[in-house]
Each structure stands twice: as structure tokens, then as C-alpha cells.
Amino acid sequence: MGFIDNLKDFRKYSNQYLAAFTGTLLMLSVAASYGWTSPTLPRLLADDSPLPLTPDESSWVVSILVLTSIAGPVLSAWLIDKFGRKLTLLLAVLPSIVGWILIGVGESVAVLFVSRALSGISYGMAYSSMPLYLGEIASDRIRGSIGTLLTVMAKTGILLEYAIGPYVGYTTLAWISIAFPVTFFALFLWLPESPYYLLGKQQTEQAEQNLRWLRRASDVRTELAMMQAAVERSKHNRGTFRDLLNRGNRRSLIIIMGLGALQQLCGSQAVIAYSQQIFDQVNIGLKAHESSIIMAVIQLVTAALSSSIVDRVGRRPLLLFSTVGCAIGTFIVGLYFFLDQQEVDLDGIGWIPLVVIMLYIVCYTIGLATVPFAILGEIFPANVKAVAAALYTMFAGSVGFGVSKLYQLISDEAGTYVSFWIFAAFSAGFVVFVFALVPETKGKPLDQILIEMHTATSRNINCFRQRKHSKHQDHSSVDSVP
């Protein structure tokens, strides 16, 4: 009977899942651009490189994408209300398509840099627009599961690059990869616009038609009326950057900016982007690209499982576990590389950094890769949530640019162990930040969370005792930007 009920539920929500899956092909596409560097940089740095790069140029190949991704939220913020969610997402993928074409036909480092810059714009636009679209098309009951598609599809894009890249040529990989954004564009053209956007533009009939398709129901008048009321409220309560600086929002801003910095400074950017180069330095039985593929599979599986854990365990325990795990993991890997540089015989323990990096990926993905986005959707009022999300994305992108640019330079000049010990030091320091400032929001209604953020001290917010409260909760993590 349970199977039959589940089958009925799937049929009921099938159009929403179809729209979400098709939409998140965009996340697969832009994440593939990011994962592309891992199998490609070793080839470009080799003696027989199809496009010779210096170590400094290779660091720019990684960091330019992160740098230009900062422009994405700015473009999306202007486009998304003026031209709609659907058109914004279709426009977001175009720079990525051009970027892959440039890699396929380009024969200079300058052209490669331009292609990476364009891919970064798509990356930033996708991550600041797709969560809004998913949040507006999904029913309350499945909003959480649809939200996880964003992360799962992004990790799938990285895995595909890791799995395909080592076995095909430099330009061949570009022509294969261009299929991802082209497929998204061709399929997403047929998907509906958000009913919320259409109601905001007084296109009520089209909004009702789209909602009927999404809900697979003929009568959606009650939900449409609720959407209309929400649209009217948002028109009268638009927030500005200045509103972020009042007492309660200021505390929330410090928390989310701190978590954004932690996501980057724990070393995730470097480990994902430079994984194959890192594994090249380790004495194990596996080839470097095989280790990278295993890492990407672990990341994908952990991301798929993390959504069910966060509402059972809570935000703070997962963040603390994740941060401590990242600190320990990067310290141990740094110690291995330090001993290796000191010419200590490590033949018998070459497997240690591989295992530790895999555990690091589990720790990072289960907490820092996902929980900050859930918290972002919970600790800000609705009228400033979009502003906070854009600011968070731009700030995290800025920090990520610094990490991805400096990692290669520090590793080349001082040793890989120095980079990993820097990551360990930042992670250890942020354990105190998470413990002292980040609130536990599990099981609390949004109204209660906002009241606590505006009135309670950090001690009131962070105590581990759980008060009894309403079971009503917004489980959505897709109102925020990942």
C-alpha cells in the first residue's frame, strides 16, 4: 500500500519534478565548468600541453571563473523581475555555451581566460536565480526534495567532468561539455514561467494555466489566491541594503557572511578544482584521475543524503561536525605533504591522504556545502532575503576567488602543506564562530527565529536545550542562493 501511495504522490507531483529536473540541468552545466579544471590543468601544465600554461596562468584559469561569478547576482537581480525567471535562466546559460565554444576553437591563453570569465558569469547567474524559480514552482510538501536537486545536479556536473576528462582530448572535452547547456536551453524553453512572476505582472490567466499544469489539477483557485496575496505583500515590503543593517538583520548578516567565508576558507575550492593535481602528489595504487572520480562520487552521494539529515540532527551540530572534520582533515593532509617534502619514507602510508580527503569531502558536503543555504532562508525577513542572498553570493565569490588564486601560488612557493595548514587554521578558528554565533533553527517557526534574531542574545539563541514549539516550519532551502 505504501508503494502505491508513493506512486500516486509521484504522479501528482510529476510535472513539478520534471520542471525542477529540467531546470537544474543548468546547475549541472555551470558546475561542469567548475569541475573542468581538475582533469584539464594537469594536461595543460604537462610538457606536451595542447595549450602551454605557467603555474600562475593555471591559477587564473581557476580563479577567473570565481571572480566573474560575482557579477552573476547583479545581472540576475536586474533581469529576474524585469523579464521573468524563465528568460533570466535561459539567458544565464548563453555565456557558458560561448565559453565552451571558445575553448573548442581557441588557441591562446587569452581566449581561454575569456571563456572562463564567461563561464563564471553563467555560474553566478545560475546560483542566484535557480533557487528562486524552484521555490516558486514547488508545492510545500516537496519543496525540500526539489531543493536538493540543485546540489545533486551540481555535483553530477562535476562528476561528469572528472569521469570524462581524463579519457578524451582537450578540445573534445569542450565539445562534449557544450551538450549540457545546449540540452538545458532546448528543454527549458518548453517549461512554464513562475506563477508568482506572472501574478506580479497581472497575467492572472497565464499564471493559473501554469499552476494547473504544475499541480496537475483543474482547480487551483485557493492556492492562486494565496500566491496573489504573497505577491501583494512583497510589493509593499521590498527591502533594501540599508534594512540589512538594523539590529536583528545585522546579526544575521554577520552569521551568513561568516559562513560564506568559512565555506571557502576551509579549502573546498582548492580540493575540488585542483583534486587531480593533489592526488598526483600522493603515493597510492590508483591513478590521480581515478581518485578524483571516487571523490566526486562520494560528494554526489553525500549531497543526496544530506537533506534528510539536516532536519533530524539540526543545523548547529552538522556545522560543528563539518567544520571540525575539515580542520582535522586538512591538518592531516598537510602533515603528510610536510613529511613528504622532508623526504620521509611514506611508501607504507600513501593511502592516508586519499582516505582523509574522502572523509574531508563527506564532512564538507554534509554540513558546510548545504546547511548555510538553509540558514540563509531562515534568519532573514522575506523583504530582505533576496538582498541578503545576493550579498552573500558576491562575498563568498570574492573569498573563493582569493582562495583559488592563492592556493597554487602558495603551494608552488612554500609547499602544498602550507596551503592545507592554512585551511586547517581557518577551519579551527571558525569552530569558535559557529559555536558562539550560529543559531539552531531546527523545528522552529520562521516567526520565532526572526524574533530571537532581533531580541535574544547569542547565549539565548545558541543554548543546546530545545524548547517545545509549533511543528509548523518552512523546510525550504531553495529560497536561498547556494
Coordinates of C-alpha atoms in Angstrom, one line a residue:
M1 CA 0.0 0.0 0.0
G2 CA 2.9 2.3 0.8
F3 CA 4.3 1.8 -2.6
I4 CA 1.0 2.6 -4.3
D5 CA 0.7 5.8 -2.2
N6 CA 4.2 6.8 -3.2
L7 CA 3.4 6.1 -6.8
K8 CA 0.3 8.3 -6.6
D9 CA 2.3 11.0 -5.0
F10 CA 4.9 10.9 -7.7
R11 CA 2.2 11.1 -10.4
K12 CA 0.6 14.1 -8.6
Y13 CA 3.9 16.0 -8.4
S14 CA 5.5 14.6 -11.6
N15 CA 5.2 17.9 -13.6
Q16 CA 6.9 19.7 -10.8
Y17 CA 9.7 17.2 -10.7
L18 CA 10.0 17.4 -14.5
A19 CA 10.3 21.2 -14.3
A20 CA 12.8 21.0 -11.5
F21 CA 14.9 18.3 -13.1
T22 CA 15.0 20.2 -16.5
G23 CA 15.7 23.5 -14.7
T24 CA 18.6 22.1 -12.7
L25 CA 20.3 20.9 -15.8
L26 CA 21.5 24.5 -15.7
M27 CA 23.3 23.7 -12.4
L28 CA 24.8 20.6 -13.9
S29 CA 26.1 22.8 -16.8
V30 CA 27.7 25.5 -14.8
A31 CA 29.2 23.1 -12.2
A32 CA 30.7 21.2 -15.1
S33 CA 32.6 24.4 -16.0
Y34 CA 34.0 24.5 -12.5
G35 CA 34.9 20.8 -12.4
W36 CA 36.6 21.0 -15.8
T37 CA 39.8 22.3 -14.3
S38 CA 40.6 19.2 -12.3
P39 CA 41.2 16.8 -15.3
T40 CA 42.4 19.6 -17.6
L41 CA 45.0 21.6 -15.7
P42 CA 47.5 18.7 -15.4
R43 CA 47.3 18.3 -19.1
L44 CA 47.8 22.0 -19.8
L45 CA 50.8 22.1 -17.4
A46 CA 52.4 19.0 -19.0
D47 CA 55.4 19.1 -21.4
D48 CA 53.1 18.0 -24.3
S49 CA 50.4 20.5 -23.5
P50 CA 48.0 21.5 -26.3
L51 CA 48.0 25.0 -24.8
P52 CA 51.1 25.5 -22.5
L53 CA 50.4 27.3 -19.2
T54 CA 52.6 28.6 -16.5
P55 CA 51.6 27.7 -12.9
D56 CA 50.4 31.3 -12.4
E57 CA 48.3 31.2 -15.5
S58 CA 46.8 27.9 -14.4
S59 CA 45.7 29.6 -11.1
W60 CA 44.0 32.3 -13.1
V61 CA 42.1 29.6 -15.1
V62 CA 40.5 28.5 -11.9
S63 CA 40.1 31.9 -10.2
I64 CA 38.7 33.9 -13.1
L65 CA 35.5 31.8 -13.1
V66 CA 35.1 32.5 -9.4
L67 CA 35.8 36.2 -9.8
T68 CA 33.4 36.8 -12.6
S69 CA 30.7 34.8 -10.9
I70 CA 30.4 37.8 -8.5
A71 CA 28.7 39.7 -11.4
G72 CA 26.0 37.0 -11.7
P73 CA 23.8 38.1 -8.8
V74 CA 23.9 41.7 -10.0
L75 CA 22.7 40.7 -13.5
S76 CA 20.1 38.3 -12.2
A77 CA 18.7 40.9 -9.7
W78 CA 18.1 43.3 -12.6
L79 CA 16.8 40.7 -15.1
I80 CA 14.7 38.4 -12.9
D81 CA 11.9 40.8 -12.0
K82 CA 12.0 42.8 -15.3
F83 CA 12.0 39.8 -17.7
G84 CA 11.0 36.9 -15.6
R85 CA 12.6 33.8 -14.0
K86 CA 12.4 31.7 -17.1
L87 CA 14.0 34.2 -19.5
T88 CA 16.7 35.0 -16.9
L89 CA 17.7 31.3 -16.6
L90 CA 17.7 30.9 -20.4
L91 CA 20.0 34.0 -20.7
A92 CA 22.2 32.7 -17.9
V93 CA 23.3 29.6 -19.9
L94 CA 24.3 31.6 -23.0
P95 CA 27.7 32.8 -21.7
S96 CA 28.5 29.1 -20.7
I97 CA 27.8 28.0 -24.3
V98 CA 30.0 30.7 -25.8
G99 CA 32.7 29.8 -23.2
W100 CA 32.8 26.1 -24.3
I101 CA 32.9 27.2 -28.0
L102 CA 35.9 29.4 -27.2
I103 CA 37.8 26.5 -25.5
G104 CA 37.0 24.3 -28.5
V105 CA 38.3 26.8 -31.2
G106 CA 40.7 29.0 -29.2
E107 CA 44.5 28.7 -29.5
S108 CA 45.7 31.2 -26.9
V109 CA 45.7 31.7 -23.2
A110 CA 43.8 35.0 -23.6
V111 CA 40.9 33.2 -25.3
L112 CA 40.9 30.6 -22.5
F113 CA 40.7 33.4 -19.9
V114 CA 37.8 34.9 -21.7
S115 CA 36.0 31.6 -21.9
R116 CA 36.4 31.1 -18.2
A117 CA 35.2 34.6 -17.5
L118 CA 32.0 33.9 -19.4
S119 CA 31.5 30.6 -17.6
G120 CA 31.8 32.4 -14.3
I121 CA 29.0 34.8 -15.3
S122 CA 26.7 31.9 -16.0
Y123 CA 27.8 30.3 -12.8
G124 CA 26.8 33.3 -10.7
M125 CA 23.6 33.9 -12.5
A126 CA 22.5 30.3 -12.2
Y127 CA 23.2 30.1 -8.5
S128 CA 21.4 33.3 -7.8
S129 CA 18.3 32.6 -10.0
M130 CA 17.6 28.9 -10.0
P131 CA 16.7 28.7 -6.2
L132 CA 14.0 31.3 -6.7
Y133 CA 12.5 29.5 -9.6
L134 CA 12.5 26.2 -7.8
G135 CA 11.0 27.8 -4.7
E136 CA 8.1 29.3 -6.6
I137 CA 7.1 26.3 -8.7
A138 CA 7.2 23.7 -5.9
S139 CA 4.4 22.6 -3.6
D140 CA 5.1 22.9 0.1
R141 CA 5.2 19.1 0.6
I142 CA 8.0 18.5 -1.9
R143 CA 9.9 21.8 -1.8
G144 CA 12.7 20.3 0.3
S145 CA 13.3 17.4 -2.0
I146 CA 13.1 19.6 -5.1
G147 CA 15.6 21.9 -3.4
T148 CA 18.1 19.1 -3.0
L149 CA 18.1 18.6 -6.8
L150 CA 20.1 21.9 -7.1
T151 CA 23.1 20.5 -5.2
V152 CA 22.8 16.9 -6.5
M153 CA 22.8 18.1 -10.2
A154 CA 25.7 20.4 -9.5
K155 CA 27.7 17.5 -8.0
T156 CA 26.7 15.4 -11.0
G157 CA 28.2 18.0 -13.4
I158 CA 31.5 17.9 -11.5
L159 CA 31.5 14.1 -11.6
L160 CA 30.9 14.0 -15.3
E161 CA 33.9 16.2 -16.0
Y162 CA 36.1 14.1 -13.6
A163 CA 34.9 10.9 -15.3
I164 CA 35.1 12.0 -19.0
G165 CA 38.0 14.5 -18.9
P166 CA 41.0 12.1 -18.4
Y167 CA 39.9 9.9 -21.4
V168 CA 39.4 12.5 -24.1
G169 CA 41.4 15.3 -25.7
Y170 CA 41.4 18.9 -24.5
T171 CA 39.1 20.2 -27.3
T172 CA 37.0 17.1 -27.4
L173 CA 36.1 17.6 -23.7
A174 CA 34.8 21.1 -24.6
W175 CA 32.6 19.8 -27.4
I176 CA 31.2 17.1 -25.2
S177 CA 30.6 19.6 -22.3
I178 CA 28.7 22.0 -24.5
A179 CA 26.0 19.4 -24.8
F180 CA 25.0 20.1 -21.2
P181 CA 24.0 23.8 -21.6
V182 CA 22.6 23.2 -25.0
T183 CA 20.3 20.4 -23.7
F184 CA 19.2 22.7 -20.9
F185 CA 18.3 25.5 -23.3
A186 CA 16.4 23.3 -25.7
L187 CA 14.3 21.6 -23.0
F188 CA 13.8 24.6 -20.7
L189 CA 12.2 26.6 -23.5
W190 CA 9.1 24.4 -23.1
L191 CA 8.8 24.8 -19.3
P192 CA 6.4 27.2 -17.6
E193 CA 7.2 30.6 -16.2
S194 CA 6.8 31.0 -12.4
P195 CA 3.2 31.8 -11.5
Y196 CA 4.5 34.3 -8.9
Y197 CA 6.2 36.4 -11.6
L198 CA 3.1 36.3 -13.8
L199 CA 0.8 37.4 -11.0
G200 CA 3.2 40.3 -10.3
K201 CA 2.8 41.3 -14.0
Q202 CA -1.0 41.0 -13.7
Q203 CA -1.1 38.0 -16.1
T204 CA -3.5 36.1 -13.9
E205 CA -4.9 33.8 -16.6
Q206 CA -1.5 32.6 -17.7
A207 CA -0.5 32.2 -14.0
E208 CA -3.5 30.0 -13.4
Q209 CA -2.8 28.0 -16.5
N210 CA 0.8 27.4 -15.5
L211 CA -0.2 26.5 -12.0
R212 CA -2.7 24.0 -13.2
W213 CA 0.0 22.3 -15.3
L214 CA 2.5 22.2 -12.4
R215 CA -0.1 20.9 -9.9
R216 CA -1.8 18.5 -12.4
A217 CA -5.1 19.9 -11.1
S218 CA -8.0 21.7 -12.7
D219 CA -9.0 23.8 -9.7
V220 CA -6.1 25.8 -8.2
R221 CA -8.0 28.9 -7.2
T222 CA -7.3 28.6 -3.5
E223 CA -3.5 28.4 -4.0
L224 CA -3.6 31.0 -6.7
A225 CA -5.3 33.4 -4.2
M226 CA -2.6 32.7 -1.6
M227 CA 0.1 33.4 -4.2
Q228 CA -1.6 36.6 -5.2
A229 CA -1.7 37.7 -1.5
A230 CA 2.0 36.9 -1.2
V231 CA 2.9 38.9 -4.3
E232 CA 0.9 41.9 -3.0
R233 CA 2.7 41.7 0.4
S234 CA 6.1 41.6 -1.3
K235 CA 5.3 44.7 -3.4
H236 CA 4.7 46.7 -0.2
N237 CA 7.6 45.3 1.8
R238 CA 10.6 45.4 -0.6
G239 CA 13.8 45.5 1.4
T240 CA 17.0 47.5 0.7
F241 CA 20.6 47.1 1.7
R242 CA 20.0 49.7 4.5
D243 CA 17.4 47.4 6.0
L244 CA 20.1 44.7 6.4
L245 CA 21.9 46.9 8.9
N246 CA 19.3 47.1 11.6
R247 CA 20.0 45.3 14.8
G248 CA 18.5 41.9 14.1
N249 CA 19.4 41.8 10.5
R250 CA 22.9 42.9 11.3
R251 CA 23.5 39.9 13.5
S252 CA 22.0 37.6 10.7
L253 CA 24.3 39.3 8.2
I254 CA 27.4 38.6 10.3
I255 CA 26.4 35.0 10.7
I256 CA 25.8 34.3 7.0
M257 CA 28.9 36.3 5.8
G258 CA 30.9 34.3 8.3
L259 CA 29.5 31.0 7.0
G260 CA 30.2 32.2 3.4
A261 CA 33.8 32.9 4.3
L262 CA 34.1 29.5 6.1
Q263 CA 32.8 27.6 3.0
Q264 CA 35.7 28.9 1.0
L265 CA 38.5 29.2 3.6
C266 CA 38.1 25.5 4.7
G267 CA 39.7 24.6 1.4
S268 CA 36.8 23.3 -0.6
Q269 CA 37.5 25.4 -3.7
A270 CA 41.1 24.1 -3.9
V271 CA 40.3 20.5 -3.2
I272 CA 37.6 20.3 -5.9
A273 CA 39.3 22.4 -8.5
Y274 CA 42.8 21.0 -8.0
S275 CA 41.9 17.5 -6.9
Q276 CA 43.8 15.7 -9.7
Q277 CA 47.0 17.7 -9.1
I278 CA 46.7 17.0 -5.3
F279 CA 46.3 13.2 -5.9
D280 CA 49.3 13.3 -8.3
Q281 CA 51.5 14.0 -5.3
V282 CA 50.2 11.0 -3.3
N283 CA 51.8 7.6 -3.5
I284 CA 48.8 5.3 -3.9
G285 CA 47.9 2.4 -6.2
L286 CA 45.2 4.5 -8.0
K287 CA 45.8 7.0 -10.8
A288 CA 45.1 10.6 -9.8
H289 CA 42.1 10.9 -12.1
E290 CA 40.6 7.7 -10.6
S291 CA 40.9 9.1 -7.1
S292 CA 39.2 12.3 -8.3
I293 CA 36.3 10.3 -9.7
I294 CA 35.9 8.4 -6.4
M295 CA 35.9 11.7 -4.6
A296 CA 33.2 13.1 -6.9
V297 CA 31.0 10.0 -6.4
I298 CA 31.3 10.4 -2.6
Q299 CA 30.4 14.0 -2.9
L300 CA 27.3 13.3 -5.0
V301 CA 26.1 10.6 -2.7
T302 CA 26.6 12.7 0.4
A303 CA 24.8 15.6 -1.1
A304 CA 21.9 13.4 -2.0
L305 CA 21.7 12.1 1.6
S306 CA 22.3 15.4 3.4
S307 CA 18.8 16.8 3.0
S308 CA 17.2 14.1 5.2
I309 CA 19.9 14.6 7.9
V310 CA 19.7 18.3 8.4
D311 CA 16.1 18.3 9.7
R312 CA 16.8 15.4 12.0
V313 CA 20.2 16.3 13.5
G314 CA 19.9 20.1 13.4
R315 CA 21.9 22.9 11.8
R316 CA 24.5 23.6 14.5
P317 CA 25.6 20.0 15.2
L318 CA 26.1 19.4 11.4
L319 CA 28.0 22.7 11.0
L320 CA 30.2 22.0 14.0
F321 CA 30.9 18.4 12.9
S322 CA 31.6 19.6 9.4
T323 CA 34.0 22.4 10.5
V324 CA 35.9 20.2 12.9
G325 CA 36.1 17.5 10.3
C326 CA 37.5 19.9 7.7
A327 CA 40.1 21.3 10.2
I328 CA 41.3 17.8 11.2
G329 CA 41.3 16.6 7.6
T330 CA 43.3 19.5 6.1
F331 CA 45.8 19.3 9.0
I332 CA 46.4 15.6 8.4
V333 CA 46.8 16.0 4.7
G334 CA 49.1 19.0 5.3
L335 CA 51.2 16.9 7.7
Y336 CA 51.5 14.2 5.0
F337 CA 52.8 16.7 2.4
F338 CA 55.1 18.2 5.0
L339 CA 56.7 14.9 5.8
D340 CA 56.9 14.1 2.1
Q341 CA 58.8 17.4 1.5
Q342 CA 61.2 16.5 4.3
E343 CA 61.9 13.3 2.3
V344 CA 60.5 11.0 5.0
D345 CA 59.7 7.5 3.6
L346 CA 55.9 7.4 3.2
D347 CA 55.6 4.4 1.0
G348 CA 53.6 2.4 3.5
I349 CA 51.1 5.1 4.3
G350 CA 50.4 6.6 0.9
W351 CA 46.8 5.7 1.3
I352 CA 46.3 8.0 4.3
P353 CA 45.8 11.3 2.4
L354 CA 43.4 9.7 -0.1
V355 CA 41.2 8.3 2.7
V356 CA 41.4 11.6 4.7
I357 CA 40.5 13.7 1.6
M358 CA 37.5 11.4 1.0
L359 CA 36.4 11.9 4.7
Y360 CA 37.0 15.6 4.3
I361 CA 34.6 15.7 1.3
V362 CA 32.0 13.9 3.4
C363 CA 32.4 16.3 6.3
Y364 CA 32.3 19.3 4.0
T365 CA 29.3 18.2 1.9
I366 CA 27.2 17.1 4.8
G367 CA 27.4 20.4 6.5
L368 CA 29.2 23.4 5.0
A369 CA 28.1 22.7 1.5
T370 CA 24.4 22.7 2.3
V371 CA 23.4 24.0 5.7
P372 CA 24.4 27.7 5.2
F373 CA 21.8 27.9 2.4
A374 CA 19.1 26.6 4.7
I375 CA 20.1 29.0 7.4
L376 CA 20.1 31.9 4.9
G377 CA 16.5 31.1 4.1
E378 CA 15.5 31.2 7.8
I379 CA 17.3 34.0 9.6
F380 CA 16.3 36.9 7.3
P381 CA 12.8 38.5 6.9
A382 CA 11.2 38.0 3.5
N383 CA 11.7 41.6 2.4
V384 CA 15.5 41.4 2.7
K385 CA 16.1 37.8 1.9
A386 CA 16.9 38.4 -1.8
V387 CA 19.3 41.3 -1.0
A388 CA 21.0 39.1 1.7
A389 CA 21.3 36.2 -0.8
A390 CA 22.9 38.4 -3.4
L391 CA 25.3 40.0 -1.0
Y392 CA 26.2 36.5 0.4
T393 CA 26.9 35.1 -3.1
M394 CA 29.1 38.1 -4.0
F395 CA 31.0 37.9 -0.8
A396 CA 31.5 34.2 -0.9
G397 CA 32.6 34.5 -4.5
S398 CA 35.2 37.2 -3.6
V399 CA 36.7 35.0 -0.8
G400 CA 36.6 32.0 -3.2
F401 CA 38.5 34.0 -5.8
G402 CA 41.2 34.7 -3.3
V403 CA 41.4 31.0 -2.2
S404 CA 41.5 29.6 -5.7
K405 CA 44.1 32.2 -6.9
L406 CA 46.5 31.9 -4.0
Y407 CA 46.3 28.2 -3.5
Q408 CA 48.5 27.4 -6.5
L409 CA 50.9 30.2 -5.8
I410 CA 51.4 29.3 -2.1
S411 CA 51.7 25.6 -2.9
D412 CA 54.4 26.3 -5.6
E413 CA 56.4 28.7 -3.5
A414 CA 56.1 27.3 0.0
G415 CA 54.7 23.8 -0.4
T416 CA 51.3 22.2 -0.6
Y417 CA 51.4 21.5 3.1
V418 CA 51.4 25.3 3.8
S419 CA 48.1 25.7 1.9
F420 CA 46.5 22.8 3.8
W421 CA 47.6 24.1 7.1
I422 CA 46.2 27.5 6.4
F423 CA 42.9 25.8 5.6
A424 CA 43.2 23.9 8.9
A425 CA 43.9 27.1 10.9
F426 CA 40.9 28.9 9.4
S427 CA 38.6 25.9 9.9
A428 CA 39.7 25.6 13.6
G429 CA 39.1 29.3 14.2
F430 CA 35.7 29.2 12.7
V431 CA 34.7 26.4 15.1
V432 CA 34.5 29.1 17.7
F433 CA 32.5 31.3 15.4
V434 CA 29.9 28.6 14.7
F435 CA 29.6 27.6 18.4
A436 CA 29.2 31.2 19.6
L437 CA 27.1 32.8 16.9
V438 CA 25.2 30.4 14.7
P439 CA 21.7 29.7 15.9
E440 CA 19.9 26.4 16.0
T441 CA 16.8 26.8 13.8
K442 CA 15.7 23.2 13.6
G443 CA 11.9 22.8 14.2
K444 CA 11.3 26.5 14.9
P445 CA 8.7 28.5 13.0
L446 CA 10.2 31.3 11.0
D447 CA 8.5 33.9 13.1
Q448 CA 10.1 32.6 16.2
I449 CA 13.5 32.5 14.6
L450 CA 13.2 36.1 13.5
I451 CA 12.1 37.2 16.9
E452 CA 15.1 35.5 18.5
M453 CA 17.4 37.1 16.0
H454 CA 16.1 40.5 16.8
T455 CA 15.8 40.2 20.6
A456 CA 17.8 37.4 22.0
T457 CA 21.5 37.3 22.9
S458 CA 23.7 34.8 21.3
R459 CA 23.6 32.8 24.6
N460 CA 19.7 32.6 24.3
I461 CA 20.0 31.6 20.7
N462 CA 22.7 29.0 20.9
C463 CA 21.9 27.1 24.0
F464 CA 21.5 23.4 23.3
R465 CA 18.3 22.9 25.1
Q466 CA 15.4 22.6 22.7
R467 CA 12.2 24.5 23.6
K468 CA 8.8 23.0 22.7
H469 CA 7.3 24.9 19.9
S470 CA 4.9 24.6 16.9
K471 CA 5.6 21.9 14.5
H472 CA 4.9 24.4 11.7
Q473 CA 8.2 25.0 9.8
D474 CA 9.3 26.1 6.4
H475 CA 11.7 23.4 5.3
S476 CA 12.6 25.2 2.2
S477 CA 16.3 25.6 1.4
V478 CA 15.7 26.8 -2.1
D479 CA 14.7 30.3 -1.2
S480 CA 18.3 31.0 -0.8
V481 CA 21.3 31.0 -3.1
P482 CA 23.7 28.2 -2.8

